mmCIF file of C-alpha atoms and ligand atoms in Angstrom:
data_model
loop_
_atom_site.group_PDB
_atom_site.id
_atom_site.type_symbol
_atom_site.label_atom_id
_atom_site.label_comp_id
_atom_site.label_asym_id
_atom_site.label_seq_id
_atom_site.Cartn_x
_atom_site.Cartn_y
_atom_site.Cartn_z
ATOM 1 C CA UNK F 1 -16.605 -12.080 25.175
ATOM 2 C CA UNK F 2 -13.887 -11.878 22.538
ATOM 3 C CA UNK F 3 -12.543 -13.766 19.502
ATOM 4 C CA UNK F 4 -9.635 -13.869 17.042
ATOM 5 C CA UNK F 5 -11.346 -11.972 13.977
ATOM 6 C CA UNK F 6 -11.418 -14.545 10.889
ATOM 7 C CA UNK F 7 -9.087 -11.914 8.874
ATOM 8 C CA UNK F 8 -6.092 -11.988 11.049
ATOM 9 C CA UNK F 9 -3.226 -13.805 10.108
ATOM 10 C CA UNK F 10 -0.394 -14.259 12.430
ATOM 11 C CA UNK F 11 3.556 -15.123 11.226
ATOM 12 C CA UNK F 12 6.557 -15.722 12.958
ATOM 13 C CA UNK F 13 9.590 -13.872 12.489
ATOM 14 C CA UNK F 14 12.696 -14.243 14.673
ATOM 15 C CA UNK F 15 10.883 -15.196 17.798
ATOM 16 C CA UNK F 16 8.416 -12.035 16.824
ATOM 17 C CA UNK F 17 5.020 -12.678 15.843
ATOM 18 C CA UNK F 18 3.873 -10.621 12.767
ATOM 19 C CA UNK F 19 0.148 -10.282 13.771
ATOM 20 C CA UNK F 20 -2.085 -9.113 10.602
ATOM 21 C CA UNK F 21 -5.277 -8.008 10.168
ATOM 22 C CA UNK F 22 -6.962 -7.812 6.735
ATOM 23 C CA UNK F 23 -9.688 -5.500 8.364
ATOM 24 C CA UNK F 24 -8.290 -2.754 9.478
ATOM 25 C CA UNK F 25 -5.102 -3.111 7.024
ATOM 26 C CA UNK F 26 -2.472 -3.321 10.709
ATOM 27 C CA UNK F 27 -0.009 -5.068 11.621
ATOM 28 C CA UNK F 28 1.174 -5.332 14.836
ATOM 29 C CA UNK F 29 4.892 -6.859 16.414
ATOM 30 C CA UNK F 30 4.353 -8.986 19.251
ATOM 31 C CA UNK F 31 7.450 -10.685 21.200
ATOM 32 C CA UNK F 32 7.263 -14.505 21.686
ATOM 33 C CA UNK F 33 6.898 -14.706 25.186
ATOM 34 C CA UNK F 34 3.800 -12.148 25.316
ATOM 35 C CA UNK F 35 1.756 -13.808 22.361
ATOM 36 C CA UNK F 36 1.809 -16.786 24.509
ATOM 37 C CA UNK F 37 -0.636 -14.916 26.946
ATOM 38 C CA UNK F 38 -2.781 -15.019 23.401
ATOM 39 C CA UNK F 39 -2.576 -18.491 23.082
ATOM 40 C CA UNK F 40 -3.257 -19.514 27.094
ATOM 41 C CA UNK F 41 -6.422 -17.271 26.597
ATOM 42 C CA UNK F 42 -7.508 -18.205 23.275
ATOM 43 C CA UNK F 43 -10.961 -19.818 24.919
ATOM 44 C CA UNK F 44 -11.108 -16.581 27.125
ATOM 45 C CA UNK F 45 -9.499 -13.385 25.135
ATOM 46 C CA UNK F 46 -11.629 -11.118 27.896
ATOM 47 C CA UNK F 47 -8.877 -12.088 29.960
ATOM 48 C CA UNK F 48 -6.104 -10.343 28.440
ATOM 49 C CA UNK F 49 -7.014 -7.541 29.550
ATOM 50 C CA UNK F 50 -6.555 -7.790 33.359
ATOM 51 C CA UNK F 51 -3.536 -9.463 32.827
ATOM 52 C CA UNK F 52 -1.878 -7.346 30.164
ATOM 53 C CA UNK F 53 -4.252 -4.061 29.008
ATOM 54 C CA UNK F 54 -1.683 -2.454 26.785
ATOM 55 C CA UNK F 55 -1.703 -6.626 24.823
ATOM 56 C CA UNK F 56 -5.562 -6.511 24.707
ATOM 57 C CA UNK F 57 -6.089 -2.798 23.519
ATOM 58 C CA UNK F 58 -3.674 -3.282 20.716
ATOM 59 C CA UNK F 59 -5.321 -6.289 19.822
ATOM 60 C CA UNK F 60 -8.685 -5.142 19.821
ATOM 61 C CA UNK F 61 -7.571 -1.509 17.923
ATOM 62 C CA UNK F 62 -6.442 -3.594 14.847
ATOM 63 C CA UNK F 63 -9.302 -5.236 14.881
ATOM 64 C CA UNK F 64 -7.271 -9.004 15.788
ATOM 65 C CA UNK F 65 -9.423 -9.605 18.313
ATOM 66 C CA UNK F 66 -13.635 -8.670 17.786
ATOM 67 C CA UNK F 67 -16.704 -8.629 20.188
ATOM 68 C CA UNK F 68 -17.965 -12.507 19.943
ATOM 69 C CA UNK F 69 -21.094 -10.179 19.403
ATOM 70 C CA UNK F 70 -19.714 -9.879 15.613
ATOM 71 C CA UNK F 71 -21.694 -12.632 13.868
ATOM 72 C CA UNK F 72 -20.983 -11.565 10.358
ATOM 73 C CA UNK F 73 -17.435 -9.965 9.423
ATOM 74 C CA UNK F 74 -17.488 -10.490 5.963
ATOM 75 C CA UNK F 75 -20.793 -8.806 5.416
ATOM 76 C CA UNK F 76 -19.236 -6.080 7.615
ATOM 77 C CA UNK F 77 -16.191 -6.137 5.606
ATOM 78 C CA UNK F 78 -18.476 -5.801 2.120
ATOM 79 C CA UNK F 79 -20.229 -2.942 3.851
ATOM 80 C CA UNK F 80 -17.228 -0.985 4.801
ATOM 81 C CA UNK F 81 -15.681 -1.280 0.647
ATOM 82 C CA UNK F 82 -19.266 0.131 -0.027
ATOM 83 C CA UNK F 83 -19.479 2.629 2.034
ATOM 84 C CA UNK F 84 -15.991 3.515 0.981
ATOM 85 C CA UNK F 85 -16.757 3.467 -3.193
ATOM 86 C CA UNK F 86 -19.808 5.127 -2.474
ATOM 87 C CA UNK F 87 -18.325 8.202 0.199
ATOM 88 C CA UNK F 88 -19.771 11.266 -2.285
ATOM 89 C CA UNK F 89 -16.890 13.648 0.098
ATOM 90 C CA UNK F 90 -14.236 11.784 -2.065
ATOM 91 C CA UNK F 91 -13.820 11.332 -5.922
ATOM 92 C CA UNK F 92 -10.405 9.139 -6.776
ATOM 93 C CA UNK F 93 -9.104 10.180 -10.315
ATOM 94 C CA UNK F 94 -7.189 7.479 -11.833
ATOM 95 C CA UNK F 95 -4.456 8.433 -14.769
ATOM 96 C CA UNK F 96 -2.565 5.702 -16.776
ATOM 97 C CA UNK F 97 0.306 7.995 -18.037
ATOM 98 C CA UNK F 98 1.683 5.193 -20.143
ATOM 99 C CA UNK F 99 1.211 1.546 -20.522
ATOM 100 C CA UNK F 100 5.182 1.462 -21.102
ATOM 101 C CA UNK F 101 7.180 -0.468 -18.764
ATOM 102 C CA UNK F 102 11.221 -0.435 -17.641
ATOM 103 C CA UNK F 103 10.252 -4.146 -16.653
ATOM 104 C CA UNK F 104 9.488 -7.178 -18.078
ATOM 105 C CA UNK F 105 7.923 -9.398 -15.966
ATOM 106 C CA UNK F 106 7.194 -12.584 -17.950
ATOM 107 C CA UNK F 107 3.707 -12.543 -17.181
ATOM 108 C CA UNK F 108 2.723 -9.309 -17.951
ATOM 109 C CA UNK F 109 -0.323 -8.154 -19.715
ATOM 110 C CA UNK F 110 1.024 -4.799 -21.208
ATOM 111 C CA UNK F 111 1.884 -4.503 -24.716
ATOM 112 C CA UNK F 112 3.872 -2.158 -23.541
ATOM 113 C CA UNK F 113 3.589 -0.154 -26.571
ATOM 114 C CA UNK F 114 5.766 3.258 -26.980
ATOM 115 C CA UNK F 115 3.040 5.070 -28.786
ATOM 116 C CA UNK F 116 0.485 4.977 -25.387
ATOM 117 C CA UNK F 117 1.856 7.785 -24.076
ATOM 118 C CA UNK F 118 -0.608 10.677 -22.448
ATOM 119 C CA UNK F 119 -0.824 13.722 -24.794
ATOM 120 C CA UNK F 120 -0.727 17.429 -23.151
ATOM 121 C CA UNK F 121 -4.203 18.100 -24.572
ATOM 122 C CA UNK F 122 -5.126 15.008 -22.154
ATOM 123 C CA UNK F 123 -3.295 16.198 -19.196
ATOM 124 C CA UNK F 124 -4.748 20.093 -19.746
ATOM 125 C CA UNK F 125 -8.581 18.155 -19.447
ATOM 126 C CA UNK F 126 -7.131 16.351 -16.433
ATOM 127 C CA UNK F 127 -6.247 19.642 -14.598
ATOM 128 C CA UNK F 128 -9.993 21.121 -16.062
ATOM 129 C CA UNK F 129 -11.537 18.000 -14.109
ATOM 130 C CA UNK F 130 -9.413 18.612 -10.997
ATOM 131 C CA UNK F 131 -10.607 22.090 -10.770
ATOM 132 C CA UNK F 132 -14.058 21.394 -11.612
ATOM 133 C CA UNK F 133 -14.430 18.601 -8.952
ATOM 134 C CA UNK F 134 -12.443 20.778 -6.562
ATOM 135 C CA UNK F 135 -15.189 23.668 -6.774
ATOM 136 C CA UNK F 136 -18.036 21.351 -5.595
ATOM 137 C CA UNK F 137 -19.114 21.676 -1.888
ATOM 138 C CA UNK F 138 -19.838 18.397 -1.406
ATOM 139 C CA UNK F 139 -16.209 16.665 -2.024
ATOM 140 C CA UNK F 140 -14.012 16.910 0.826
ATOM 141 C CA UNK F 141 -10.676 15.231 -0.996
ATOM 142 C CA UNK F 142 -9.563 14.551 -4.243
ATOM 143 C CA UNK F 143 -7.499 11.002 -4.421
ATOM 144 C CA UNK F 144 -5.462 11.061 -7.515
ATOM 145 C CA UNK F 145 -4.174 7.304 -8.329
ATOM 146 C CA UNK F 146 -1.574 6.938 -10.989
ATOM 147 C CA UNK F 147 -1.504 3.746 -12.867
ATOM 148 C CA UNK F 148 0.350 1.857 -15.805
ATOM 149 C CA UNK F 149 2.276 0.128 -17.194
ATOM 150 C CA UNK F 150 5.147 2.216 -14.789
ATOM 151 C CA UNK F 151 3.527 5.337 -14.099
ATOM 152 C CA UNK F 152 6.937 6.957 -12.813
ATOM 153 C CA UNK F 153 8.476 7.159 -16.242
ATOM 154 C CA UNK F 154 6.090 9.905 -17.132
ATOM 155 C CA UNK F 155 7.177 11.633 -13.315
ATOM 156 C CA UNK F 156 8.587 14.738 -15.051
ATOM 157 C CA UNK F 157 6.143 15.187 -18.498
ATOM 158 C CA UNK F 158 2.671 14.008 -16.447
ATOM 159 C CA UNK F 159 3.017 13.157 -13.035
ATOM 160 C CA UNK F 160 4.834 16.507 -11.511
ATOM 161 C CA UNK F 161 2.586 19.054 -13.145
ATOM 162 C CA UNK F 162 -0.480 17.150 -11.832
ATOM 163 C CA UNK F 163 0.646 16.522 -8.529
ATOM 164 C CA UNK F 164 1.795 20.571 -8.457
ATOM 165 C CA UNK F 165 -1.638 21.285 -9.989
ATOM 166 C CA UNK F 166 -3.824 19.416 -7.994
ATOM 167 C CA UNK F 167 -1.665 21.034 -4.569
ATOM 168 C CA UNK F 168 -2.671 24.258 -5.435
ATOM 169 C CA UNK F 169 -6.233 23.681 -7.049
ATOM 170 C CA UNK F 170 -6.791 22.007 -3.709
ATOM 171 C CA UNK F 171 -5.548 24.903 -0.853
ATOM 172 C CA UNK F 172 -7.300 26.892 -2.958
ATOM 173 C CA UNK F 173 -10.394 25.063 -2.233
ATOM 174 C CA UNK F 174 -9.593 23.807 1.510
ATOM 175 C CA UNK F 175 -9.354 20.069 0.094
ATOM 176 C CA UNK F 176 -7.627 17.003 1.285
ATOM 177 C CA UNK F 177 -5.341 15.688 -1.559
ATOM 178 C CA UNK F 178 -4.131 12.036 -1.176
ATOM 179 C CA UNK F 179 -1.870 10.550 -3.962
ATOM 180 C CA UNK F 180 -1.241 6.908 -4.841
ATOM 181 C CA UNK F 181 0.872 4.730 -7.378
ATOM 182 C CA UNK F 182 0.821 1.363 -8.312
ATOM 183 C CA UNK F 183 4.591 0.881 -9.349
ATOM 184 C CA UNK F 184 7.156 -1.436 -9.705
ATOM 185 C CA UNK F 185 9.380 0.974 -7.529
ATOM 186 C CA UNK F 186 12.442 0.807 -9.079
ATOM 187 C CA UNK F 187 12.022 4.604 -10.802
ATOM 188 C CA UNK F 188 11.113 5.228 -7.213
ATOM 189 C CA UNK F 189 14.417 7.528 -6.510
ATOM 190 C CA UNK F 190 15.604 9.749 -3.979
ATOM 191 C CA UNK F 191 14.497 13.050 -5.550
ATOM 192 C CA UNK F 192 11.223 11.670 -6.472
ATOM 193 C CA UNK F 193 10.557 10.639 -2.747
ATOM 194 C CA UNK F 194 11.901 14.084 -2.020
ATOM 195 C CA UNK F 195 9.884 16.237 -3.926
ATOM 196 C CA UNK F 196 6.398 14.277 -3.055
ATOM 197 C CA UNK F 197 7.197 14.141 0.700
ATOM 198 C CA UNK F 198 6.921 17.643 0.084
ATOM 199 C CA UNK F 199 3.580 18.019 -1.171
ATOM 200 C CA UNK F 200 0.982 19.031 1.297
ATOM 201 C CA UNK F 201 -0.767 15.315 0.731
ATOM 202 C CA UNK F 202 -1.030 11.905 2.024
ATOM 203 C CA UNK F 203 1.035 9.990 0.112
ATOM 204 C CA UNK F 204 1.177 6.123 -0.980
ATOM 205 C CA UNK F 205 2.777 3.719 -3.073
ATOM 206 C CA UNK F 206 1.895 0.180 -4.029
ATOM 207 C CA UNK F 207 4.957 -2.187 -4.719
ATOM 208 C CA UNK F 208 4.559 -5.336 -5.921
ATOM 209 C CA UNK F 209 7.546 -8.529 -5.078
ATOM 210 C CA UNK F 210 7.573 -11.665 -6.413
ATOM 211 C CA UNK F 211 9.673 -13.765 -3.792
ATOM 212 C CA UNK F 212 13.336 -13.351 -2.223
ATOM 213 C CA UNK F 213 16.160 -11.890 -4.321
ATOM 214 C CA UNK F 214 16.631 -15.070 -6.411
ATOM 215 C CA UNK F 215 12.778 -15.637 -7.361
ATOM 216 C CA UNK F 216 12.160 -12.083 -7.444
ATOM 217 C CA UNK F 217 15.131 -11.323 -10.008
ATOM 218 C CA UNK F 218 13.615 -14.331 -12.061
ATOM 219 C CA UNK F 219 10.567 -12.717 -12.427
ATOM 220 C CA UNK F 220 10.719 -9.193 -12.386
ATOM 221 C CA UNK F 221 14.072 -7.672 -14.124
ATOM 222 C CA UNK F 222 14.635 -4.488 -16.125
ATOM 223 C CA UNK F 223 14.668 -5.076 -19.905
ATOM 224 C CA UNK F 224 18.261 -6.278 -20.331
ATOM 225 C CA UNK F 225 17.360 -8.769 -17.758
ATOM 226 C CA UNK F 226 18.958 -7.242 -15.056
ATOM 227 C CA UNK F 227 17.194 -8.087 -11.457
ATOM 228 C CA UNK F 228 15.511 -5.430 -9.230
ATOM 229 C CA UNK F 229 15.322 -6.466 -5.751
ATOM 230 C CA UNK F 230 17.812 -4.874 -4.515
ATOM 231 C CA UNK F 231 17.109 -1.521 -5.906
ATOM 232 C CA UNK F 232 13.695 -1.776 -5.094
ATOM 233 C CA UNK F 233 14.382 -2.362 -1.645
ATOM 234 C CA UNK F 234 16.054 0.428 -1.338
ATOM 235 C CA UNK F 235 14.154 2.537 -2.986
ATOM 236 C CA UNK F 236 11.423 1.653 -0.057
ATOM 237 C CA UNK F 237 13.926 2.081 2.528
ATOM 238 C CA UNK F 238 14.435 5.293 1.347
ATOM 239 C CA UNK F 239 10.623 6.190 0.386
ATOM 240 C CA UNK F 240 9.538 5.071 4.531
ATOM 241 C CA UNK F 241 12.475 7.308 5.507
ATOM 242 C CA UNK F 242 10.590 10.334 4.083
ATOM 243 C CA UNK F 243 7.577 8.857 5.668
ATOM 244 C CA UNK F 244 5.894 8.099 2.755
ATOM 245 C CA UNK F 245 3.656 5.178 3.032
ATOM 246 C CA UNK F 246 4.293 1.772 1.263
ATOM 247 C CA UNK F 247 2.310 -1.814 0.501
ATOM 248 C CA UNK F 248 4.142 -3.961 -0.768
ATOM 249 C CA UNK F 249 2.289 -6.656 -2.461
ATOM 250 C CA UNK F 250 3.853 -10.471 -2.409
ATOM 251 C CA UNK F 251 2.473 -12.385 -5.176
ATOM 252 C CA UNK F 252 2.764 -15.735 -4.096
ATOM 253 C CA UNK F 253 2.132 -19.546 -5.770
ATOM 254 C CA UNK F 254 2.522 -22.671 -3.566
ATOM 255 C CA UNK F 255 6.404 -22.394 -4.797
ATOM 256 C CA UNK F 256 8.117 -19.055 -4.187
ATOM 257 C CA UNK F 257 5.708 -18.315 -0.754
ATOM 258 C CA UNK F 258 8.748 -19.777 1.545
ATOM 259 C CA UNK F 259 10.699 -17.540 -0.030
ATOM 260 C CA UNK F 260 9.547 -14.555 1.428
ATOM 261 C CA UNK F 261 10.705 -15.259 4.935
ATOM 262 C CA UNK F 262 14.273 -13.955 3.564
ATOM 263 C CA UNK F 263 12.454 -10.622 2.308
ATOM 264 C CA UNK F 264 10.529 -10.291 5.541
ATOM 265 C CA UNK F 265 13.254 -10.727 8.163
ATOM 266 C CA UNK F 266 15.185 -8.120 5.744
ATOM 267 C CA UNK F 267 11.992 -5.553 6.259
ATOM 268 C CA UNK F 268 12.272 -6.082 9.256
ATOM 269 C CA UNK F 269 15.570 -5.685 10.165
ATOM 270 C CA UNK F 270 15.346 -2.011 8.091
ATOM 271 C CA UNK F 271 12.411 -0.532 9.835
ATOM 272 C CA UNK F 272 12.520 -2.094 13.248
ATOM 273 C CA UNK F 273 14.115 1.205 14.309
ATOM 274 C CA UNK F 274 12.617 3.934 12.402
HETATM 275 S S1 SF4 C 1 6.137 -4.013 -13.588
HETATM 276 FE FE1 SF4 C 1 3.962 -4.300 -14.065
HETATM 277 S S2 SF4 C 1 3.677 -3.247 -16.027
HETATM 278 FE FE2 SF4 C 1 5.864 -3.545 -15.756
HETATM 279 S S3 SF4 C 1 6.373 -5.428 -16.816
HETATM 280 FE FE3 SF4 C 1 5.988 -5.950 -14.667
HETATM 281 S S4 SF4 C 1 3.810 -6.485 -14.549
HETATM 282 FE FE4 SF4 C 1 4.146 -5.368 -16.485
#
């Protein structure tokens, strides 16, 4: 016996259903006509998979569909964070370079003040505590997580000679290296992408949008008040082309969360081919 996991979430795009689960963090495409063996069999998912295996393994590898068995998710769900803070193979390093911004969202926090900028004396320790956590036996891989204010306007001064540092502190000591930024994107260029697709690391990037082009430009624009949808769309166009891996984070409110149908189909439309 089977059921739809409480943390799925399913959307419909273009006749495509946008099937989500919070779980496993997947999202899978179904077309119309096959998600209506999903609904026919809602009381009976078991079902599925006589009539359409490939529907019913997908479902159950993203975790849309669980075991009935599966009393408790969210204590599951709690377990698996846990488990995941608490993993002694991996240590995540997280580095604000600056609390500076090219943005000004009108409800940010930042004071976005030009004298928090890191120092070199900081970034020397940072590359002391790379090694050092690098030499013990017991951590498999290093996560280093850059943070801000908009971490990519320190790329060249901070971010490079970490990134360069930790690549080589870590082959030297058989490590896994992932690296992660929570950015607004629009520093996000072509010769950034370029030279991290080229590090010998798994590579991520959290992107925050506040609605379609119109909300979005209301909320999020570049000093002289200049939107950024567009570039930041491309920017992650570009960024997936390299295979480098994107979130994108929708803030919604009970207003702008029509909105993002626009933005989706766009997605869409982009990747459905790459
Ligand atoms: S992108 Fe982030 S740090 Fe920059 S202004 Fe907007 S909310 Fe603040």
């Amino acid at each position: 016996m089977y059921k739809i996991s409480k943390y799925t979430r399913d959307f419909i795009i273009d006749d495509i259903h946008i099937v989500y689960n919070m779980v496993s963090d997947s999202v899978i495409t179904i077309a119309k006509d096959i998600f209506n063996i999903v609904l026919q069999h809602k009381d009976n998912l078991g079902e599925i998979k006589v009539i359409h295996p490939e529907l019913f393994e997908s479902l159950l590898l993203s975790k849309s569909i669980i075991p009935a068995t599966n009393l408790d998710e969210t204590a599951e769900l709690i377990q698996s964070w846990v488990k995941e803070d608490e993993n002694p193979e991996q240590i995540k390093i997280t580095i604000i370079p600056t609390v500076q911004c090219n943005l000004r969202c009108w409800y940010c926090y930042e004071n976005h003040s030009t004298k928090e900028v890191i120092t070199e004396e900081t970034i020397a320790s940072i590359k002391r505590f790379i090694e050092n956590t690098a030499k013990r036996t017991s951590i498999k891989k290093l996560v280093i997580d850059f943070f801000g204010g908009e971490p990519l306007l320190c790329f060249e001064n901070c971010v490079k000679p970490i990134v360069l540092y930790a690549q080589k502190i870590c082959k030297q000591y058989s490590k896994l290296l992932g690296i992660a930024f929570t950015t607004n994107g629009v520093l996000l260029t072509p010769d950034k992408c370029n030279f991290l697709s080229n590090i010998n690391a798994t590579t991520s990037f959290q992107i925050t949008l506040d609605g379609d082009e119109k909300v979005h430009n209301a909320v999020r624009f570049l000093k002289g008040g200049k939107g950024t949808y567009d570039i930041i769309l491309n920017n992650i166009a570009y960024a997936v082309s390299k295979r480098l891996h994107v979130s994108i984070r929708f803030n919604y409110t009970n207003k702008n969360h029509s909105s993002y149908e626009s933005t989706v189909s766009k997605l869409l439309a982009e990747f459905r081919d790459s």
